PDB file of C-alpha atoms in Angstrom:
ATOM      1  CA  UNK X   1      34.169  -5.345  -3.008  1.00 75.00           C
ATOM      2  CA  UNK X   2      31.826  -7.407  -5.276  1.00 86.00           C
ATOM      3  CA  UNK X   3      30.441  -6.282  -9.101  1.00 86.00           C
ATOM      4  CA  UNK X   4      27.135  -4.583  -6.950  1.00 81.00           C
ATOM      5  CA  UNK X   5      29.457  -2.210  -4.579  1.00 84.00           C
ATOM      6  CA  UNK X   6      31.876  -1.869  -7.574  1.00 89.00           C
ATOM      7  CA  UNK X   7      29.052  -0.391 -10.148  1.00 86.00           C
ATOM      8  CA  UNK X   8      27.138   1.755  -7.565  1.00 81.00           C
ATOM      9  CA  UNK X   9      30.898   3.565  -6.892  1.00 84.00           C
ATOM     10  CA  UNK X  10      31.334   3.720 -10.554  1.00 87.00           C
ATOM     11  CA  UNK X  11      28.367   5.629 -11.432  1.00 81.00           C
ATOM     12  CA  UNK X  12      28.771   7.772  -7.971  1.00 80.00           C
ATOM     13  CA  UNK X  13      32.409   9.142 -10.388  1.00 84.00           C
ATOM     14  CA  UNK X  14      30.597   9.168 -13.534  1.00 83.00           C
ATOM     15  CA  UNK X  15      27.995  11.682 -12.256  1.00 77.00           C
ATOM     16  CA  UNK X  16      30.813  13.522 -10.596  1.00 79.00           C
ATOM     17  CA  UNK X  17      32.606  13.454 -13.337  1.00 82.00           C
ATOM     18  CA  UNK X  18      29.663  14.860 -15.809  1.00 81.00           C
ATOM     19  CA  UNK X  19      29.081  17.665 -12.947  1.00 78.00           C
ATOM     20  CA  UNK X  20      32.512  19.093 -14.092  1.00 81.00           C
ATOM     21  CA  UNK X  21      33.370  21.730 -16.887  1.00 87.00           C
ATOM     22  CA  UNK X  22      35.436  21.224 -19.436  1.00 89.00           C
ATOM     23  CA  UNK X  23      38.270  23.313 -17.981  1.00 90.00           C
ATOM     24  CA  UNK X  24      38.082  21.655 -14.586  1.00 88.00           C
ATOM     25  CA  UNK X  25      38.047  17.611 -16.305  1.00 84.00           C
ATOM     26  CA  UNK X  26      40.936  19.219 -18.790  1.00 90.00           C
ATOM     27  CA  UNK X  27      42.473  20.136 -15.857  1.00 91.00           C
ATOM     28  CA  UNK X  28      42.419  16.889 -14.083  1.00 88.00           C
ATOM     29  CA  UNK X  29      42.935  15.171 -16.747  1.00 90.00           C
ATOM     30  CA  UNK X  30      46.588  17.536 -17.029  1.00 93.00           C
ATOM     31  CA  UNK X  31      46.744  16.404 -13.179  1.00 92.00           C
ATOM     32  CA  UNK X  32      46.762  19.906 -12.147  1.00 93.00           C
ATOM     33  CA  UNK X  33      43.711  18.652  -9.827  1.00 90.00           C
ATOM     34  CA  UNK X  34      42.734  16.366  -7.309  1.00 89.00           C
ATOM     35  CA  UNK X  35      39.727  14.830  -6.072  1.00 87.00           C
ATOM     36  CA  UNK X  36      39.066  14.252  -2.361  1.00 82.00           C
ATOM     37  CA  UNK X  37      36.984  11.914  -0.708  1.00 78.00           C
ATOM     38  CA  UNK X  38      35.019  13.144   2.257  1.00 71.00           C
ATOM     39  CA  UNK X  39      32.437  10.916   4.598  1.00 69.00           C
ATOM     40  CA  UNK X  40      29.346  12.682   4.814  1.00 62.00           C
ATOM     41  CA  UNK X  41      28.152  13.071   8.540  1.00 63.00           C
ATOM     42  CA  UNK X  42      25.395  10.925   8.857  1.00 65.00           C
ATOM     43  CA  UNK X  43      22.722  12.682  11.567  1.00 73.00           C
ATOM     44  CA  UNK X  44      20.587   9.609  11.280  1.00 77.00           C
ATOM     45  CA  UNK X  45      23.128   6.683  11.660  1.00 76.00           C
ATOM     46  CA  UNK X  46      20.934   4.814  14.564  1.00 80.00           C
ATOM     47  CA  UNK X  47      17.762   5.361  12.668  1.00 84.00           C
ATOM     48  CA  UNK X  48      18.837   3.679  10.136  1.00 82.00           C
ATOM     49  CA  UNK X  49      20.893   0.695  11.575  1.00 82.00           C
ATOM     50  CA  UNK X  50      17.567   0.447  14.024  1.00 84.00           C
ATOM     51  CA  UNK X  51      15.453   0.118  10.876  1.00 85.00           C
ATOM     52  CA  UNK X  52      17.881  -2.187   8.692  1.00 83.00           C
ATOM     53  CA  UNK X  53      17.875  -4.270  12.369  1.00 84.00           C
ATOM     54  CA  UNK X  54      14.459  -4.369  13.295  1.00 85.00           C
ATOM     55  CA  UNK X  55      12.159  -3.390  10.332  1.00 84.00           C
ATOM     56  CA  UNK X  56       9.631  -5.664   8.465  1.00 83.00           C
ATOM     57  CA  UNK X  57       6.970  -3.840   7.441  1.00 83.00           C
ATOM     58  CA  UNK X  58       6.127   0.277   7.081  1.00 83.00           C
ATOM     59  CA  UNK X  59       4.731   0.569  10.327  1.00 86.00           C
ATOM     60  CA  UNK X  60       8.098  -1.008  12.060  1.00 86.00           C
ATOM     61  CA  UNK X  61       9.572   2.515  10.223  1.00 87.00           C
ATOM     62  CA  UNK X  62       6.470   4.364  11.632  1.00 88.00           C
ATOM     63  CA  UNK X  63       7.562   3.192  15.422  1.00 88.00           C
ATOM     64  CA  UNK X  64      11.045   3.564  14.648  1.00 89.00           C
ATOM     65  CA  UNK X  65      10.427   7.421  13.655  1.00 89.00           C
ATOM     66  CA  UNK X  66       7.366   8.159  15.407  1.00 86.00           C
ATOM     67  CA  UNK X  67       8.853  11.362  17.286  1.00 86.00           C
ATOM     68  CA  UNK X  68       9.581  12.957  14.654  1.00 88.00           C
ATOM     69  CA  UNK X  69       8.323  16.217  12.899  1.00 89.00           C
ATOM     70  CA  UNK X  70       7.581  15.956   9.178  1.00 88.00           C
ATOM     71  CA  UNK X  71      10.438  18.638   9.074  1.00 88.00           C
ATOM     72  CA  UNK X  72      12.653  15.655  10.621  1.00 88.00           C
ATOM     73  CA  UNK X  73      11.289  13.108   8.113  1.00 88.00           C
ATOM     74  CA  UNK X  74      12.002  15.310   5.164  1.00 87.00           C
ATOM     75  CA  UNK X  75      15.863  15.330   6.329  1.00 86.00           C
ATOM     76  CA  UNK X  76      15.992  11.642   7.118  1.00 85.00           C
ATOM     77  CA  UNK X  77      14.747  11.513   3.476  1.00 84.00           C
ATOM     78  CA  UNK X  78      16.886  13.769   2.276  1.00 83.00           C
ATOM     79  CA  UNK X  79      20.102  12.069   3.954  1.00 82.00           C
ATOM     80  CA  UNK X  80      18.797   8.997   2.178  1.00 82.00           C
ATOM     81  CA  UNK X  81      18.344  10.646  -1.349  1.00 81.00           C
ATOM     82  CA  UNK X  82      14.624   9.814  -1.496  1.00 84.00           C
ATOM     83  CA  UNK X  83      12.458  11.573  -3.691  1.00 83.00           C
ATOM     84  CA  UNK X  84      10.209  13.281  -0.946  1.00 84.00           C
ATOM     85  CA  UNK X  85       8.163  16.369  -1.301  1.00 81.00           C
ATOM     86  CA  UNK X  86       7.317  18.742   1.127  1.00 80.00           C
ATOM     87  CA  UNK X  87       3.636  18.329   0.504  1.00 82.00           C
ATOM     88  CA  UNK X  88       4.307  14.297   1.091  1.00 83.00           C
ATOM     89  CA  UNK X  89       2.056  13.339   4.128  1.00 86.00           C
ATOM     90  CA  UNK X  90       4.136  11.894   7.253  1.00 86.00           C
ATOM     91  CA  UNK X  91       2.508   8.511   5.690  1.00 86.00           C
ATOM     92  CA  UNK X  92       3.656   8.948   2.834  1.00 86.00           C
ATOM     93  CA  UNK X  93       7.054   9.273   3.844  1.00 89.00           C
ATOM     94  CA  UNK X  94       7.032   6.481   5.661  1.00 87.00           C
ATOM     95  CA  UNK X  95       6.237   4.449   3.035  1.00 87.00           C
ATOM     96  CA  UNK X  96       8.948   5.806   0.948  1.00 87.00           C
ATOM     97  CA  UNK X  97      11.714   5.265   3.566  1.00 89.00           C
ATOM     98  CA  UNK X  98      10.188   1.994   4.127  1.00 86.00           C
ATOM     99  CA  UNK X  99      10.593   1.288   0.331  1.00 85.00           C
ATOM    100  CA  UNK X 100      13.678   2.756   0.158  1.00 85.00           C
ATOM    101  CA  UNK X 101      14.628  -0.436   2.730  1.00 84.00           C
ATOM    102  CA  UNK X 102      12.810  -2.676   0.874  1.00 83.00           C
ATOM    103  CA  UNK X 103       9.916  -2.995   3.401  1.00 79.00           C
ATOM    104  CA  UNK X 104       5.872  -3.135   2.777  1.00 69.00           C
ATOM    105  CA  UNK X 105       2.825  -2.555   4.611  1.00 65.00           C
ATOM    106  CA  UNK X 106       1.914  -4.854   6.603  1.00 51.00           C
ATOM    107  CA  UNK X 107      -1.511  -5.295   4.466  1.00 48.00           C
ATOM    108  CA  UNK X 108       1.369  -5.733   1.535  1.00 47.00           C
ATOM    109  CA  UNK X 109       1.006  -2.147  -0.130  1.00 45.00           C
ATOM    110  CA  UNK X 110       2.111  -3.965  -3.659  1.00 45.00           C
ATOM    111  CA  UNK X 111      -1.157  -5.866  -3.500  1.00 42.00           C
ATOM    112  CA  UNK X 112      -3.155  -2.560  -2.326  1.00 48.00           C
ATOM    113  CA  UNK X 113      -4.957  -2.434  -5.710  1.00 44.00           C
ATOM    114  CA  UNK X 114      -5.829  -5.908  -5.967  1.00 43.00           C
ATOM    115  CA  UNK X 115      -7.352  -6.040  -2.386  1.00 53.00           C
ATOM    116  CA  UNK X 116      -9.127  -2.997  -3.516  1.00 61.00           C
ATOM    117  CA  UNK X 117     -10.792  -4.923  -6.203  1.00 65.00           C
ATOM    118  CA  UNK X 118     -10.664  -8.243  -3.851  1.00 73.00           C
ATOM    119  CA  UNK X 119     -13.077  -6.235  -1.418  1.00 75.00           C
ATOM    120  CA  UNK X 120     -15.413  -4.782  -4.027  1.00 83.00           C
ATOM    121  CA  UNK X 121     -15.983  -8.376  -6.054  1.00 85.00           C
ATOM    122  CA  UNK X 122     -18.515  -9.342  -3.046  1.00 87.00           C
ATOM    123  CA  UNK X 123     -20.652  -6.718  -3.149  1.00 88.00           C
ATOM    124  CA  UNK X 124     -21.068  -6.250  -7.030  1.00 87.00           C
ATOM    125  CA  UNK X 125     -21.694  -9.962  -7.584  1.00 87.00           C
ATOM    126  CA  UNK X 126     -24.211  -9.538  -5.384  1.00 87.00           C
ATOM    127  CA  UNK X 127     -25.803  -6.281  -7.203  1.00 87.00           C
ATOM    128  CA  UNK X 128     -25.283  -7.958 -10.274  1.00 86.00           C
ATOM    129  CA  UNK X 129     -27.566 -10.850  -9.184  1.00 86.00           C
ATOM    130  CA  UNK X 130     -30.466  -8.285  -7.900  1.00 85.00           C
ATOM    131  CA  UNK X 131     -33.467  -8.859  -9.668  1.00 84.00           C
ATOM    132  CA  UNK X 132     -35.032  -5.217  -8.782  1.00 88.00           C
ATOM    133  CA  UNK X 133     -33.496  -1.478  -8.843  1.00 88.00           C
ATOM    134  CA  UNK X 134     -35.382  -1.713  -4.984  1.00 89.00           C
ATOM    135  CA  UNK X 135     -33.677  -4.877  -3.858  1.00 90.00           C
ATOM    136  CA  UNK X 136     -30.401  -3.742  -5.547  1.00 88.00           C
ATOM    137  CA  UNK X 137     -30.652  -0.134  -3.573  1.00 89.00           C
ATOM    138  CA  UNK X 138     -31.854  -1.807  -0.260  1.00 90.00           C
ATOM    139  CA  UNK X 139     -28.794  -3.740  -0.634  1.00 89.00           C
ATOM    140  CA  UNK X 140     -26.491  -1.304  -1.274  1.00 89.00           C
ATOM    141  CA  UNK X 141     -27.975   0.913   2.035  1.00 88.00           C
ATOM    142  CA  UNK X 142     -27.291  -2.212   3.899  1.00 87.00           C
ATOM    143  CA  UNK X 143     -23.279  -2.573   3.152  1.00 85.00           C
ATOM    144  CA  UNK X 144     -21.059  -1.267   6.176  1.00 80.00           C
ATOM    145  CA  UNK X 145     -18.198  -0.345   3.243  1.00 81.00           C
ATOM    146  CA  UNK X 146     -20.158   1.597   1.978  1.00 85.00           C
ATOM    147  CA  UNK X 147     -21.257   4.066   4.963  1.00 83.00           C
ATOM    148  CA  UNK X 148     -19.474   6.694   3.535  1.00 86.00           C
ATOM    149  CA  UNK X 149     -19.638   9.280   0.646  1.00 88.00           C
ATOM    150  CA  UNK X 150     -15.847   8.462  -0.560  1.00 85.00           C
ATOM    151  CA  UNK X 151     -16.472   4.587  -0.382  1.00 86.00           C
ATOM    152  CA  UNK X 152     -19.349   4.800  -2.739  1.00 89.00           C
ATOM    153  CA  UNK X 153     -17.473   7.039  -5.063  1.00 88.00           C
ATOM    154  CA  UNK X 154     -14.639   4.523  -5.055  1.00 87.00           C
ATOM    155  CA  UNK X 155     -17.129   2.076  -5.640  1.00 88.00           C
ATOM    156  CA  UNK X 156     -18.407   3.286  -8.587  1.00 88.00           C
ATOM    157  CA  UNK X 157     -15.601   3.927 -10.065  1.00 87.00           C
ATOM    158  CA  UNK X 158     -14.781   0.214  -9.862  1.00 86.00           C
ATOM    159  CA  UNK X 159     -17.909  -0.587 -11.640  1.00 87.00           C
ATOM    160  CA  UNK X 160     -17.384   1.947 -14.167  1.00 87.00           C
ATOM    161  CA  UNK X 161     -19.713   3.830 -13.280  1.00 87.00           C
ATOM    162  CA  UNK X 162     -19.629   8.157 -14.388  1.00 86.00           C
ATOM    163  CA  UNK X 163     -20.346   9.726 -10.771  1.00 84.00           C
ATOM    164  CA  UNK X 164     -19.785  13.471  -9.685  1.00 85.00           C
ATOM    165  CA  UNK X 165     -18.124  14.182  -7.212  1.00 81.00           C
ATOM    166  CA  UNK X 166     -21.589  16.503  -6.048  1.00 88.00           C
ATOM    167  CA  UNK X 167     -24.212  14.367  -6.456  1.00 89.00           C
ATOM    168  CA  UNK X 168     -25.320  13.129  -2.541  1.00 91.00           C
ATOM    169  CA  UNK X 169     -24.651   9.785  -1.014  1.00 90.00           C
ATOM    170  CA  UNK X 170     -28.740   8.702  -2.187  1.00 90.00           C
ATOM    171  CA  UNK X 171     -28.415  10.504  -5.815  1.00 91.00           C
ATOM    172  CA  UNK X 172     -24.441   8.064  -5.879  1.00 90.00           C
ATOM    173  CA  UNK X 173     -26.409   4.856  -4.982  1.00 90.00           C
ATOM    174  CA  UNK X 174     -29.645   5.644  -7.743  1.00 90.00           C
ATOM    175  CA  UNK X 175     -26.938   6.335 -10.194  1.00 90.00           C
ATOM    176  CA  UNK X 176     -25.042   2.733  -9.594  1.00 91.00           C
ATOM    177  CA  UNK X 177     -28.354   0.858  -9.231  1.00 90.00           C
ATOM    178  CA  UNK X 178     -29.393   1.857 -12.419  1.00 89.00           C
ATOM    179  CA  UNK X 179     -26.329   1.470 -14.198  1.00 88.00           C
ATOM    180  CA  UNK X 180     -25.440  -1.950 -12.605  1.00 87.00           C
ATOM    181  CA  UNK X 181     -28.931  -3.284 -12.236  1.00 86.00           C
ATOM    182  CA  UNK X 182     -31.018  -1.094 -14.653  1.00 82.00           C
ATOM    183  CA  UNK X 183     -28.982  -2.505 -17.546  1.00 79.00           C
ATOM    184  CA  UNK X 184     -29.233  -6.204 -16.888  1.00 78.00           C
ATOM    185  CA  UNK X 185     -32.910  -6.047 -16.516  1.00 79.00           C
ATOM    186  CA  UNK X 186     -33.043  -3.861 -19.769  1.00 78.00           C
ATOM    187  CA  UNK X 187     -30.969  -6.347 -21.253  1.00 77.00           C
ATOM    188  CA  UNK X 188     -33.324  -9.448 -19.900  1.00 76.00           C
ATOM    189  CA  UNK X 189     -36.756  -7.401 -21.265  1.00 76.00           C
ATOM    190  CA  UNK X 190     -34.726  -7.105 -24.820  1.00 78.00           C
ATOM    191  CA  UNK X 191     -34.153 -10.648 -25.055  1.00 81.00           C
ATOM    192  CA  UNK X 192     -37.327 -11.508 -24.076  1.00 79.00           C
ATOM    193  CA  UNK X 193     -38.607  -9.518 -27.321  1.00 67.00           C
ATOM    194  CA  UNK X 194     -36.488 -11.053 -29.385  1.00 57.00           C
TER     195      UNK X 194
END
């Protein structure tokens, strides 16, 4: 057994051992009581010697689990003493057993944020650089990632840019244009005056 095994078994007894009243640790301590060990059954044994085998990334647990109801997952989960919630999506538990192995997404969910921002750097150099609010929309209308209401909404909030969640898809783009664009050109008439 090496220091790794030897810690995790020592703090398995020191929970078990702060689960106890008084009466029952004064009572083992008198050695008028015993503790047992017991294996737990494990229901999910090949599951999880397929995914330690085979896994590399979350969708290798995806494959590996795919017949399974979320009702299923939440028990796999549970055997592994994951924190999963019932209102976790099927995804989302997928990513926490694959975590729990020490697996990613393929894409590298770690670096999910930075991609994010990776994708985005593009398209607001490129609004940045727009010499009109017209040129800067046109642009805009013309971006494939940004067909859709909840891309531009996650768009602007990577600019920085206060958007609610009711204004329409045209009244989302006006309101980046002018904050993106409108300011530099403000900016370039001020210093022009000065």
């Amino acid at each position: 057994m090496n220091k790794r095994d030897t810690e995790k078994v020592l703090r398995i007894v020191l929970n078990f051992l702060e689960g106890l009243t008084v009466e029952q640790f004064q009572e083992l301590i008198e050695g008028n009581a015993e503790i047992h060990y017991k294996a737990k059954e494990k229901g999910f044994l090949k599951e999880i010697q397929r995914i330690e085998r085979e896994a590399r990334h979350t969708t290798d647990v995806e494959k590996i689990l795919e017949g399974y109801t979320k009702k299923d997952l939440l028990q796999f989960g549970d055997e592994l003493n994951l924190p999963i919630k019932t209102r976790d999506t099927k995804k989302v538990i997928y990513q926490k057993i694959a975590a729990h192995f020490g697996l990613t997404d393929s894409a590298g969910h770690e670096c999910k944020k930075i991609s994010e921002a990776e994708q985005w750097k593009p398209i607001e150099d490129a609004l940045r650089n727009s010499s009109t609010l017209e040129e800067a929309k046109e642009f805009l209308l013309n971006q494939d990632a940004l067909r859709l209401k909840k891309d531009i909404v996650v768009f602007a909030k990577h600019l920085g840019v206060y958007v609610n969640q009711r204004y329409t898809k045209q009244e989302l783009l006006e309101r980046i244009v002018n904050s993106v664009v409108g300011s530099g050109i403000r900016g370039r008439a001020m210093r022009m005056e000065d």
